[in-house]
Amino acid sequence: MPDDLVNLTVDGVPVSVPKGTLVIEAAKQAGVLVPHYCYHPGLPVAGVCRMCLVDIEKAPKLQIACATQVAEGMVVRTQSAQAKSGRMGVLELLLINHPLDCPICDQAGECELQDFTFQEGRPATRYSPDYAKRFNPVEDFGPDVLYVPNRCILCTRCVRFMEDVAKEPVLNVSERGDRAYIGIHSEGRLDHPWAGNVVDLCPVGSLLSKDFLHKARAWELDKAASICTGCSQGCNITLDTRENVVVRVRPRPNLEVNRYFICDHGRMNYRWMNRGDRIEAPLVRRGSELHATDWDEAFDVVASRLRGAGGKAVALVSPKASTEALYFARELFRGLEWSGAFQLVMGEEAPLAGVPNLALRAERAPNGRGAELLGYGQDYAAAVAAAETASLVLVLDEPDIAVRTAGALIYVGTVLPEGARHAQVVLPIANVAEEEGTFVNRDGRVQRYFQAKAAPGMARPAWWVFSELLVTLSGGGHVGTAAEAFDRLAASVEAFRGLSYPRLGFAGASV
Ligand code: SF4
Ligand code: SF4
Ligand code: FES
């Protein structure tokens, strides 16, 4: 066993962890969650809430697991009578002034104060029903953050995030003792591009998102692992849906990409996933009008157009399309003289100063790198010019399309933009929340996203649409799942060789 590993037991379970590990983290290795409030792995240790009290053999009194390092032979007991009564006392103290407003609190159902009180708090208060709890009015802290001081347990996670991670120290602990509350600098506002993280970090319902305010109860939500489409950083997120509507975006930890955080641009970038004006059936042109049809007819029409393309084709694709879709779109043109391009919307870069290599990136699309690896270029103007000659033009979900062509326009998208109304065929596809797929972020990390809600009408994932078109065109086997689509891609594109969905897992892998 290497010298820098330390052996200890937590609740009788032996574990070996690197020297310097905190007891609270070692306990996780043993499958034990020590109750805690102020501790967060993405923030400096503060040791202020005292909720993580544990019994350590030979120590003269209870120790806080979040600020105690492991030692060889240490014996930690989280469930001894002494440890449980210590934590029960801490909870009683926290609840003296905490209002009993769980029924109207957004955090209810995902509140650590609720959970730990249920798990190991006192069954009833020892205070008289006449005791008047502390009261302070709700404060507006910033564009998307409300502060409800009555619920605050002064864990200082929000203060430490703004000070040590965002490096914009606008929050503080004002006053002392039972009058203490979180203050905001008189000229400050919580409008930093990453400020919304304080809402996720707050273990109780004291910091709330205005955007999510009273939208849903936590237990009504379905959750799906996804990847943010707001820029090329590729932050890992969870999409929360309620009755098939995306209602909230939250960070999903990935230490290699976004640690525990997302920026506010990404957090708010979800309403378009719920658009009601979707294309719901394949459309084919008959005379001057587009008519709804079934997939078989639509595939036949596109296949005959491809066969009659005169050997030339142009693909104008979205850098928000999945890697699988971009791969099968290009496979359609095998044997043709073709060019493919995508255009990038650019914005301002906004780094999170305390975390290396994490920023809202100027490139506001998740899969520009994936498109490049698959042979699409960035000379969009040249591709649009080429589209004007007698080629077939395939457009993949590009809402700003303004292409005139003497050939046939095939539009594959989620909504039908004005500039594509003259298309010969329109094929409806799922958006990122409605399918499985992968993106490649700016650092070459391939990451999976999962389906969060159902696609409307006959809309299908773009990889399925293109793979079925390939079958109509040239035979071969059907592709049944996104995993199979990715396997085909990995088998034929060198950069992806050896990768598969199981290998990518929830954290992704580099190309
Ligand atoms: S507002 Fe929330 S995160 Fe900030 S100190 Fe209070 S309980 Fe902690
Ligand atoms: S940095 Fe980019 S990927 Fe990350 S949350 Fe913001 S917009 Fe999304
Ligand atoms: S979590 Fe250890 S003192 Fe707060």
Short mmCIF file of C-alpha atoms and ligand atoms in Angstrom, two decimals:
data_model
loop_
_atom_site.label_atom_id
_atom_site.label_comp_id
_atom_site.label_asym_id
_atom_site.label_seq_id
_atom_site.Cartn_x
_atom_site.Cartn_y
_atom_site.Cartn_z
CA MET A 1 0.00 0.00 0.00
CA PRO A 2 1.48 3.40 -0.92
CA ASP A 3 2.91 5.43 2.00
CA ASP A 4 0.63 8.40 1.40
CA LEU A 5 -2.53 6.37 2.10
CA VAL A 6 -4.02 6.55 5.60
CA ASN A 7 -6.15 3.75 7.07
CA LEU A 8 -9.09 4.46 9.34
CA THR A 9 -12.54 3.16 10.15
CA VAL A 10 -15.79 5.09 9.90
CA ASP A 11 -18.73 3.47 11.68
CA GLY A 12 -16.79 0.23 11.60
CA VAL A 13 -16.10 0.36 7.85
CA PRO A 14 -12.36 0.31 7.04
CA VAL A 15 -11.22 2.85 4.40
CA SER A 16 -7.86 3.95 2.98
CA VAL A 17 -7.66 7.52 1.77
CA PRO A 18 -4.85 9.88 0.76
CA LYS A 19 -3.04 11.74 3.53
CA GLY A 20 -4.64 15.11 4.17
CA THR A 21 -8.19 13.93 3.38
CA LEU A 22 -10.88 15.44 5.59
CA VAL A 23 -12.86 13.07 7.78
CA ILE A 24 -16.12 14.16 6.07
CA GLU A 25 -14.71 13.05 2.68
CA ALA A 26 -13.26 9.82 4.08
CA ALA A 27 -16.72 9.05 5.51
CA LYS A 28 -18.20 9.35 1.99
CA GLN A 29 -15.75 6.62 0.89
CA ALA A 30 -17.22 4.45 3.63
CA GLY A 31 -20.74 5.21 2.40
CA VAL A 32 -21.51 7.51 5.34
CA LEU A 33 -22.91 11.01 4.79
CA VAL A 34 -22.02 13.15 7.79
CA PRO A 35 -24.72 15.85 8.17
CA HIS A 36 -23.27 19.26 7.29
CA TYR A 37 -24.21 22.80 6.25
CA CYS A 38 -21.21 25.07 5.87
CA TYR A 39 -18.96 22.46 4.25
CA HIS A 40 -18.95 22.28 0.45
CA PRO A 41 -16.19 20.56 -1.56
CA GLY A 42 -16.01 23.53 -3.96
CA LEU A 43 -15.44 26.14 -1.22
CA PRO A 44 -12.75 26.83 1.39
CA VAL A 45 -13.48 25.16 4.74
CA ALA A 46 -15.11 27.48 7.30
CA GLY A 47 -16.14 25.16 10.15
CA VAL A 48 -18.85 27.52 11.36
CA CYS A 49 -22.09 25.53 11.50
CA ARG A 50 -20.90 22.70 13.83
CA MET A 51 -23.40 20.32 12.23
CA CYS A 52 -20.77 17.74 11.25
CA LEU A 53 -19.84 16.77 14.83
CA VAL A 54 -18.49 13.22 15.08
CA ASP A 55 -16.97 11.08 17.78
CA ILE A 56 -13.29 10.30 17.24
CA GLU A 57 -11.75 7.71 19.55
CA LYS A 58 -9.14 9.18 21.92
CA ALA A 59 -10.19 12.79 21.11
CA PRO A 60 -11.24 14.61 24.30
CA LYS A 61 -14.46 15.98 22.78
CA LEU A 62 -16.54 15.84 19.61
CA GLN A 63 -14.73 17.02 16.46
CA ILE A 64 -16.04 18.66 13.29
CA ALA A 65 -15.56 16.24 10.41
CA CYS A 66 -15.18 19.02 7.82
CA ALA A 67 -12.03 20.50 9.36
CA THR A 68 -10.34 17.40 10.80
CA GLN A 69 -7.83 15.51 8.72
CA VAL A 70 -7.62 11.73 8.80
CA ALA A 71 -4.87 10.03 10.83
CA GLU A 72 -3.53 6.49 10.75
CA GLY A 73 -5.67 4.14 12.83
CA MET A 74 -8.36 6.75 13.46
CA VAL A 75 -11.70 5.38 14.65
CA VAL A 76 -14.63 7.63 13.70
CA ARG A 77 -18.15 7.09 15.02
CA THR A 78 -20.89 9.21 13.51
CA GLN A 79 -23.71 7.36 15.26
CA SER A 80 -22.50 7.24 18.86
CA ALA A 81 -24.97 8.61 21.43
CA GLN A 82 -22.62 11.53 22.10
CA ALA A 83 -22.26 12.50 18.41
CA LYS A 84 -26.00 12.26 17.80
CA SER A 85 -26.86 14.34 20.80
CA GLY A 86 -24.25 16.96 19.80
CA ARG A 87 -25.79 17.32 16.36
CA MET A 88 -29.31 17.33 17.80
CA GLY A 89 -28.25 20.31 19.93
CA VAL A 90 -26.89 22.14 16.86
CA LEU A 91 -30.16 21.55 15.02
CA GLU A 92 -32.17 22.81 17.97
CA LEU A 93 -30.11 25.99 17.97
CA LEU A 94 -30.58 26.51 14.21
CA LEU A 95 -34.32 26.04 14.52
CA ILE A 96 -34.84 28.56 17.33
CA ASN A 97 -35.38 31.31 14.81
CA HIS A 98 -36.05 29.37 11.64
CA PRO A 99 -39.66 29.89 10.47
CA LEU A 100 -41.87 26.87 9.91
CA ASP A 101 -42.75 27.93 6.39
CA CYS A 102 -41.77 24.77 4.52
CA PRO A 103 -45.22 24.65 2.83
CA ILE A 104 -44.44 27.88 0.95
CA CYS A 105 -40.66 27.52 0.68
CA ASP A 106 -39.15 26.69 -2.72
CA GLN A 107 -36.43 24.61 -1.07
CA ALA A 108 -38.87 22.20 0.59
CA GLY A 109 -38.16 18.68 -0.61
CA GLU A 110 -34.53 19.43 -1.32
CA CYS A 111 -33.66 21.29 1.90
CA GLU A 112 -30.83 20.01 4.04
CA LEU A 113 -32.34 21.56 7.18
CA GLN A 114 -35.57 19.64 6.58
CA ASP A 115 -33.66 16.43 5.81
CA PHE A 116 -31.35 16.45 8.81
CA THR A 117 -34.08 17.61 11.19
CA PHE A 118 -36.20 14.70 9.99
CA GLN A 119 -33.22 12.35 10.30
CA GLU A 120 -31.90 13.35 13.71
CA GLY A 121 -33.57 16.47 15.10
CA ARG A 122 -35.73 16.79 18.23
CA PRO A 123 -39.32 15.68 17.70
CA ALA A 124 -40.64 18.97 19.14
CA THR A 125 -39.47 22.40 20.20
CA ARG A 126 -38.74 23.25 23.84
CA TYR A 127 -39.66 26.89 23.20
CA SER A 128 -42.96 28.36 24.28
CA PRO A 129 -45.50 28.81 21.46
CA ASP A 130 -45.43 32.54 22.35
CA TYR A 131 -41.74 32.93 21.51
CA ALA A 132 -41.47 35.59 18.77
CA LYS A 133 -39.01 34.45 16.13
CA ARG A 134 -36.52 36.84 14.56
CA PHE A 135 -38.00 38.69 11.59
CA ASN A 136 -36.26 40.51 8.73
CA PRO A 137 -37.86 41.42 5.40
CA VAL A 138 -37.01 39.68 2.14
CA GLU A 139 -34.30 41.47 0.16
CA ASP A 140 -33.66 41.75 -3.56
CA PHE A 141 -29.98 40.81 -3.97
CA GLY A 142 -29.70 40.82 -7.77
CA PRO A 143 -31.26 40.07 -11.14
CA ASP A 144 -32.14 36.50 -10.17
CA VAL A 145 -31.53 36.24 -6.42
CA LEU A 146 -33.86 36.91 -3.48
CA TYR A 147 -32.61 36.73 0.12
CA VAL A 148 -35.04 35.49 2.79
CA PRO A 149 -33.07 36.25 5.98
CA ASN A 150 -35.49 34.50 8.32
CA ARG A 151 -34.50 31.16 6.84
CA CYS A 152 -30.74 31.85 6.82
CA ILE A 153 -28.60 29.53 8.98
CA LEU A 154 -25.47 31.68 8.42
CA CYS A 155 -23.41 28.89 6.95
CA THR A 156 -21.54 31.54 4.85
CA ARG A 157 -21.40 29.37 1.72
CA CYS A 158 -22.74 32.31 -0.32
CA VAL A 159 -20.19 34.71 1.20
CA ARG A 160 -17.30 32.36 0.49
CA PHE A 161 -18.46 31.70 -3.08
CA MET A 162 -18.55 35.40 -3.92
CA GLU A 163 -15.26 36.08 -2.16
CA ASP A 164 -13.10 33.07 -3.04
CA VAL A 165 -14.61 31.67 -6.24
CA ALA A 166 -16.23 34.61 -8.05
CA LYS A 167 -13.64 37.00 -6.54
CA GLU A 168 -16.27 39.69 -6.18
CA PRO A 169 -16.78 39.97 -2.40
CA VAL A 170 -20.13 41.75 -2.27
CA LEU A 171 -21.65 39.62 0.53
CA ASN A 172 -20.75 39.61 4.23
CA VAL A 173 -22.01 38.56 7.65
CA SER A 174 -23.49 41.70 9.19
CA GLU A 175 -24.23 42.10 12.91
CA ARG A 176 -23.39 39.37 15.44
CA GLY A 177 -25.06 36.65 17.48
CA ASP A 178 -28.76 36.11 16.97
CA ARG A 179 -29.03 39.38 15.04
CA ALA A 180 -26.56 38.27 12.37
CA TYR A 181 -27.66 38.17 8.74
CA ILE A 182 -26.08 38.16 5.28
CA GLY A 183 -25.46 41.72 4.17
CA ILE A 184 -24.77 43.02 0.69
CA HIS A 185 -22.35 45.83 -0.04
CA SER A 186 -24.24 49.13 -0.15
CA GLU A 187 -23.19 49.69 -3.76
CA GLY A 188 -23.04 46.02 -4.70
CA ARG A 189 -25.47 43.72 -6.40
CA LEU A 190 -25.44 40.00 -7.03
CA ASP A 191 -25.16 40.55 -10.79
CA HIS A 192 -21.86 38.77 -11.41
CA PRO A 193 -22.21 36.45 -14.49
CA TRP A 194 -21.86 33.40 -12.18
CA ALA A 195 -23.82 34.76 -9.18
CA GLY A 196 -26.73 32.32 -9.55
CA ASN A 197 -24.59 29.59 -8.02
CA VAL A 198 -25.29 30.99 -4.54
CA VAL A 199 -28.87 29.73 -4.92
CA ASP A 200 -27.65 26.15 -5.48
CA LEU A 201 -25.07 26.44 -2.72
CA CYS A 202 -27.52 27.69 -0.10
CA PRO A 203 -28.48 24.55 1.87
CA VAL A 204 -31.84 26.04 2.90
CA GLY A 205 -34.45 28.23 1.20
CA SER A 206 -32.75 31.49 2.09
CA LEU A 207 -31.38 32.36 -1.36
CA LEU A 208 -33.97 31.80 -4.07
CA SER A 209 -34.03 32.08 -7.83
CA LYS A 210 -36.65 34.58 -8.99
CA ASP A 211 -36.92 32.66 -12.23
CA PHE A 212 -37.91 29.45 -10.42
CA LEU A 213 -39.94 31.11 -7.66
CA HIS A 214 -43.07 29.04 -6.88
CA LYS A 215 -42.87 27.28 -10.25
CA ALA A 216 -42.84 23.73 -8.91
CA ARG A 217 -42.42 21.63 -5.79
CA ALA A 218 -39.18 19.65 -5.74
CA TRP A 219 -40.98 16.29 -5.69
CA GLU A 220 -42.88 17.09 -8.90
CA LEU A 221 -39.68 17.35 -10.91
CA ASP A 222 -38.11 14.76 -13.19
CA LYS A 223 -34.38 15.12 -13.69
CA ALA A 224 -32.15 14.30 -16.63
CA ALA A 225 -28.39 14.63 -17.00
CA SER A 226 -27.56 17.01 -19.83
CA ILE A 227 -24.93 19.36 -21.26
CA CYS A 228 -25.40 23.12 -21.46
CA THR A 229 -25.73 24.43 -25.00
CA GLY A 230 -24.93 28.04 -24.04
CA CYS A 231 -21.26 28.01 -25.06
CA SER A 232 -18.32 25.79 -25.94
CA GLN A 233 -17.31 25.14 -22.30
CA GLY A 234 -19.71 22.17 -22.12
CA CYS A 235 -20.80 22.52 -18.49
CA ASN A 236 -22.57 19.49 -17.08
CA ILE A 237 -26.14 20.26 -16.06
CA THR A 238 -29.36 18.70 -14.86
CA LEU A 239 -32.56 19.57 -16.68
CA ASP A 240 -35.53 19.61 -14.31
CA THR A 241 -38.86 19.05 -16.04
CA ARG A 242 -42.40 19.26 -14.77
CA GLU A 243 -45.06 17.65 -16.92
CA ASN A 244 -42.87 17.67 -20.02
CA VAL A 245 -41.79 21.31 -19.58
CA VAL A 246 -38.21 22.28 -18.70
CA VAL A 247 -38.50 24.51 -15.62
CA ARG A 248 -34.99 24.70 -14.20
CA VAL A 249 -31.34 24.19 -15.11
CA ARG A 250 -28.86 23.31 -12.37
CA PRO A 251 -25.16 22.42 -12.37
CA ARG A 252 -24.12 18.77 -12.32
CA PRO A 253 -20.66 18.28 -10.79
CA ASN A 254 -17.83 17.44 -13.18
CA LEU A 255 -14.43 18.25 -11.72
CA GLU A 256 -12.81 18.24 -15.17
CA VAL A 257 -15.16 20.77 -16.76
CA ASN A 258 -17.28 22.99 -14.49
CA ARG A 259 -16.58 21.65 -10.96
CA TYR A 260 -19.91 22.45 -9.21
CA PHE A 261 -20.96 25.57 -11.07
CA ILE A 262 -22.72 27.03 -14.12
CA CYS A 263 -22.97 30.61 -15.33
CA ASP A 264 -26.21 32.60 -15.36
CA HIS A 265 -26.30 32.68 -19.18
CA GLY A 266 -26.41 28.87 -19.23
CA ARG A 267 -28.85 28.73 -16.30
CA MET A 268 -31.39 30.87 -18.16
CA ASN A 269 -30.82 29.25 -21.54
CA TYR A 270 -33.76 26.81 -21.52
CA ARG A 271 -37.02 28.54 -22.51
CA TRP A 272 -36.51 27.80 -26.21
CA MET A 273 -36.63 24.09 -25.33
CA ASN A 274 -40.34 24.54 -24.52
CA ARG A 275 -41.31 26.44 -27.71
CA GLY A 276 -44.83 25.72 -28.86
CA ASP A 277 -44.35 26.60 -32.55
CA ARG A 278 -42.63 23.35 -33.49
CA ILE A 279 -42.70 21.45 -36.77
CA GLU A 280 -44.64 18.32 -35.83
CA ALA A 281 -44.82 16.35 -39.09
CA PRO A 282 -42.68 15.89 -42.22
CA LEU A 283 -43.73 18.37 -44.94
CA VAL A 284 -43.31 17.94 -48.71
CA ARG A 285 -43.91 20.53 -51.39
CA ARG A 286 -46.85 20.00 -53.75
CA GLY A 287 -47.06 22.94 -56.10
CA SER A 288 -46.71 26.12 -54.11
CA GLU A 289 -47.56 24.60 -50.74
CA LEU A 290 -45.98 22.40 -48.12
CA HIS A 291 -48.16 19.43 -47.12
CA ALA A 292 -47.90 17.20 -44.08
CA THR A 293 -47.04 13.61 -44.86
CA ASP A 294 -45.59 10.45 -43.27
CA TRP A 295 -41.91 9.66 -42.86
CA ASP A 296 -41.85 7.10 -45.69
CA GLU A 297 -42.98 9.56 -48.35
CA ALA A 298 -40.69 12.26 -46.99
CA PHE A 299 -37.68 9.90 -47.11
CA ASP A 300 -38.55 8.84 -50.67
CA VAL A 301 -38.75 12.47 -51.84
CA VAL A 302 -35.43 13.41 -50.20
CA ALA A 303 -33.74 10.28 -51.58
CA SER A 304 -34.88 11.08 -55.13
CA ARG A 305 -33.64 14.66 -54.74
CA LEU A 306 -30.28 13.38 -53.52
CA ARG A 307 -30.03 11.00 -56.47
CA GLY A 308 -30.78 13.86 -58.84
CA ALA A 309 -28.43 16.31 -57.18
CA GLY A 310 -26.04 16.30 -60.11
CA GLY A 311 -23.19 15.19 -57.90
CA LYS A 312 -23.09 18.34 -55.79
CA ALA A 313 -24.38 19.16 -52.33
CA VAL A 314 -23.96 21.75 -49.59
CA ALA A 315 -24.72 21.26 -45.88
CA LEU A 316 -25.34 24.26 -43.64
CA VAL A 317 -25.44 22.86 -40.12
CA SER A 318 -25.95 24.13 -36.62
CA PRO A 319 -23.08 23.83 -34.12
CA LYS A 320 -25.84 22.96 -31.62
CA ALA A 321 -26.57 19.70 -33.43
CA SER A 322 -25.38 16.42 -31.88
CA THR A 323 -22.18 14.77 -33.05
CA GLU A 324 -24.26 11.77 -34.16
CA ALA A 325 -26.52 13.96 -36.35
CA LEU A 326 -23.54 15.76 -37.89
CA TYR A 327 -21.93 12.41 -38.68
CA PHE A 328 -24.97 10.88 -40.42
CA ALA A 329 -25.69 14.13 -42.31
CA ARG A 330 -22.26 13.93 -43.87
CA GLU A 331 -22.66 10.21 -44.62
CA LEU A 332 -25.63 11.11 -46.85
CA PHE A 333 -23.24 12.89 -49.19
CA ARG A 334 -20.80 10.02 -49.64
CA GLY A 335 -19.86 9.91 -53.33
CA LEU A 336 -21.01 13.50 -53.95
CA GLU A 337 -18.88 16.59 -54.25
CA TRP A 338 -19.98 18.40 -51.09
CA SER A 339 -19.02 21.12 -48.66
CA GLY A 340 -20.35 21.70 -45.16
CA ALA A 341 -20.16 24.71 -42.88
CA PHE A 342 -21.53 26.13 -39.63
CA GLN A 343 -21.71 29.65 -38.28
CA LEU A 344 -20.93 30.65 -34.71
CA VAL A 345 -22.67 33.32 -32.69
CA MET A 346 -20.07 35.11 -30.58
CA GLY A 347 -20.47 36.96 -27.28
CA GLU A 348 -18.42 38.27 -24.39
CA GLU A 349 -16.20 35.89 -22.43
CA ALA A 350 -16.91 35.82 -18.66
CA PRO A 351 -14.49 33.76 -16.55
CA LEU A 352 -15.17 32.38 -13.08
CA ALA A 353 -11.96 33.80 -11.61
CA GLY A 354 -11.42 31.26 -8.84
CA VAL A 355 -11.62 28.18 -11.08
CA PRO A 356 -8.94 27.61 -13.74
CA ASN A 357 -10.16 27.03 -17.29
CA LEU A 358 -13.81 27.78 -16.53
CA ALA A 359 -15.54 30.64 -18.33
CA LEU A 360 -18.64 31.53 -20.24
CA ARG A 361 -16.94 31.24 -23.62
CA ALA A 362 -17.19 33.73 -26.46
CA GLU A 363 -18.25 30.89 -28.78
CA ARG A 364 -21.93 30.48 -27.91
CA ALA A 365 -22.46 26.93 -29.17
CA PRO A 366 -21.75 23.52 -27.63
CA ASN A 367 -20.48 21.53 -30.60
CA GLY A 368 -18.33 23.67 -32.90
CA ARG A 369 -15.40 21.38 -32.11
CA GLY A 370 -17.46 18.29 -32.95
CA ALA A 371 -18.51 19.83 -36.27
CA GLU A 372 -14.86 20.56 -37.09
CA LEU A 373 -13.77 17.02 -36.24
CA LEU A 374 -16.42 15.76 -38.68
CA GLY A 375 -15.18 17.91 -41.54
CA TYR A 376 -17.46 20.96 -41.40
CA GLY A 377 -15.74 24.30 -41.81
CA GLN A 378 -16.35 27.81 -40.59
CA ASP A 379 -16.42 29.48 -44.00
CA TYR A 380 -20.17 29.87 -43.89
CA ALA A 381 -20.31 32.64 -46.52
CA ALA A 382 -18.50 30.45 -49.06
CA ALA A 383 -20.88 27.55 -48.37
CA VAL A 384 -23.92 29.84 -48.79
CA ALA A 385 -22.46 31.10 -52.11
CA ALA A 386 -21.87 27.49 -53.24
CA ALA A 387 -25.50 26.71 -52.32
CA GLU A 388 -26.70 29.23 -54.91
CA THR A 389 -25.44 27.17 -57.89
CA ALA A 390 -27.29 24.06 -58.92
CA SER A 391 -26.56 21.93 -55.85
CA LEU A 392 -28.80 20.24 -53.36
CA VAL A 393 -28.80 22.14 -50.04
CA LEU A 394 -29.34 20.47 -46.70
CA VAL A 395 -29.91 22.79 -43.76
CA LEU A 396 -29.74 21.36 -40.25
CA ASP A 397 -31.56 23.43 -37.63
CA GLU A 398 -30.15 26.83 -38.58
CA PRO A 399 -32.75 29.43 -37.56
CA ASP A 400 -30.95 32.32 -39.30
CA ILE A 401 -31.01 30.62 -42.65
CA ALA A 402 -31.24 32.92 -45.65
CA VAL A 403 -30.26 30.76 -48.58
CA ARG A 404 -31.42 30.99 -52.17
CA THR A 405 -30.71 27.99 -54.32
CA ALA A 406 -31.40 26.91 -57.84
CA GLY A 407 -31.40 23.31 -56.55
CA ALA A 408 -33.54 21.66 -53.89
CA LEU A 409 -33.59 22.88 -50.29
CA ILE A 410 -34.10 20.19 -47.62
CA TYR A 411 -34.73 21.76 -44.23
CA VAL A 412 -34.28 19.61 -41.13
CA GLY A 413 -35.17 21.48 -37.97
CA THR A 414 -37.19 22.06 -34.83
CA VAL A 415 -39.02 25.18 -36.02
CA LEU A 416 -39.51 26.49 -39.55
CA PRO A 417 -37.81 29.86 -40.04
CA GLU A 418 -39.06 32.38 -42.60
CA GLY A 419 -35.95 31.85 -44.76
CA ALA A 420 -36.71 28.13 -45.20
CA ARG A 421 -40.36 28.36 -46.25
CA HIS A 422 -39.45 27.70 -49.87
CA ALA A 423 -37.91 24.29 -48.96
CA GLN A 424 -38.87 21.23 -51.00
CA VAL A 425 -38.98 19.03 -47.92
CA VAL A 426 -39.10 19.89 -44.22
CA LEU A 427 -38.23 17.24 -41.63
CA PRO A 428 -39.11 17.70 -37.92
CA ILE A 429 -36.45 16.87 -35.35
CA ALA A 430 -36.16 16.70 -31.57
CA ASN A 431 -34.29 19.39 -29.64
CA VAL A 432 -31.50 18.72 -27.14
CA ALA A 433 -33.94 18.11 -24.27
CA GLU A 434 -35.85 15.52 -26.32
CA GLU A 435 -33.07 13.18 -27.45
CA GLU A 436 -29.86 11.50 -26.41
CA GLY A 437 -26.59 12.52 -27.99
CA THR A 438 -23.08 13.90 -27.53
CA PHE A 439 -21.26 17.21 -27.90
CA VAL A 440 -17.51 17.81 -28.05
CA ASN A 441 -16.46 20.79 -25.96
CA ARG A 442 -13.70 23.28 -26.73
CA ASP A 443 -11.11 21.10 -24.97
CA GLY A 444 -12.04 18.05 -27.03
CA ARG A 445 -14.10 16.35 -24.31
CA VAL A 446 -16.92 14.21 -25.70
CA GLN A 447 -19.89 14.36 -23.32
CA ARG A 448 -23.28 12.67 -23.37
CA TYR A 449 -26.63 14.29 -22.78
CA PHE A 450 -29.81 12.38 -21.95
CA GLN A 451 -33.45 12.80 -22.88
CA ALA A 452 -35.45 14.99 -20.47
CA LYS A 453 -38.86 15.21 -22.17
CA ALA A 454 -40.86 13.87 -25.10
CA ALA A 455 -40.55 15.35 -28.59
CA PRO A 456 -43.73 16.83 -30.09
CA GLY A 457 -45.76 15.02 -32.77
CA MET A 458 -43.67 13.09 -35.27
CA ALA A 459 -40.37 14.88 -34.48
CA ARG A 460 -37.47 12.45 -34.16
CA PRO A 461 -33.76 12.79 -33.26
CA ALA A 462 -31.78 14.15 -36.23
CA TRP A 463 -29.39 11.14 -36.20
CA TRP A 464 -32.42 8.85 -36.69
CA VAL A 465 -33.75 10.97 -39.57
CA PHE A 466 -30.40 10.93 -41.41
CA SER A 467 -29.70 7.26 -40.71
CA GLU A 468 -33.14 6.29 -42.04
CA LEU A 469 -32.51 8.42 -45.11
CA LEU A 470 -29.28 6.49 -45.63
CA VAL A 471 -31.22 3.21 -45.49
CA THR A 472 -33.72 4.56 -48.08
CA LEU A 473 -30.86 5.71 -50.30
CA SER A 474 -28.50 2.81 -50.15
CA GLY A 475 -29.92 0.04 -47.96
CA GLY A 476 -28.02 -1.32 -44.97
CA GLY A 477 -29.14 -1.84 -41.39
CA HIS A 478 -31.37 0.49 -39.38
CA VAL A 479 -29.84 2.37 -36.45
CA GLY A 480 -32.07 1.85 -33.43
CA THR A 481 -30.49 3.87 -30.63
CA ALA A 482 -28.26 6.87 -30.07
CA ALA A 483 -25.63 4.50 -28.63
CA GLU A 484 -25.61 2.55 -31.89
CA ALA A 485 -25.39 5.79 -33.87
CA PHE A 486 -22.35 6.77 -31.81
CA ASP A 487 -20.78 3.32 -32.32
CA ARG A 488 -21.05 3.76 -36.10
CA LEU A 489 -19.41 7.18 -35.81
CA ALA A 490 -16.63 5.89 -33.54
CA ALA A 491 -15.95 3.00 -35.94
CA SER A 492 -15.43 5.28 -38.91
CA VAL A 493 -13.99 8.58 -37.62
CA GLU A 494 -10.44 8.25 -36.32
CA ALA A 495 -10.74 10.95 -33.63
CA PHE A 496 -13.56 9.04 -31.90
CA ARG A 497 -12.07 5.55 -32.22
CA GLY A 498 -12.36 3.43 -29.07
CA LEU A 499 -15.10 5.58 -27.54
CA SER A 500 -18.61 4.34 -26.75
CA TYR A 501 -21.53 5.48 -24.59
CA PRO A 502 -20.59 3.18 -21.68
CA ARG A 503 -17.00 4.46 -21.89
CA LEU A 504 -18.16 8.11 -21.88
CA GLY A 505 -20.49 7.52 -18.92
CA PHE A 506 -21.76 10.63 -17.16
CA ALA A 507 -18.41 12.46 -17.10
CA GLY A 508 -17.24 12.20 -20.73
CA ALA A 509 -13.82 11.42 -22.21
CA SER A 510 -11.33 13.28 -24.40
CA VAL A 511 -10.84 12.72 -28.12
S1 SF4 B 1 -28.07 32.70 2.68
FE1 SF4 B 1 -27.92 30.48 2.53
S2 SF4 B 1 -25.82 30.13 1.83
FE2 SF4 B 1 -25.91 32.22 2.60
S3 SF4 B 1 -25.31 32.05 4.75
FE3 SF4 B 1 -27.54 31.96 4.70
S4 SF4 B 1 -28.00 29.76 4.65
FE4 SF4 B 1 -25.85 29.99 4.07
S1 SF4 B 2 -20.07 28.50 -19.17
FE1 SF4 B 2 -21.08 27.97 -21.11
S2 SF4 B 2 -21.52 25.79 -20.93
FE2 SF4 B 2 -21.11 26.57 -18.86
S3 SF4 B 2 -23.12 27.13 -18.04
FE3 SF4 B 2 -22.26 28.96 -18.98
S4 SF4 B 2 -23.09 28.96 -21.05
FE4 SF4 B 2 -23.36 26.92 -20.25
S1 FES B 3 -20.05 21.35 8.05
FE1 FES B 3 -18.52 21.14 9.52
S2 FES B 3 -18.75 22.86 10.76
FE2 FES B 3 -20.19 23.16 9.17
#
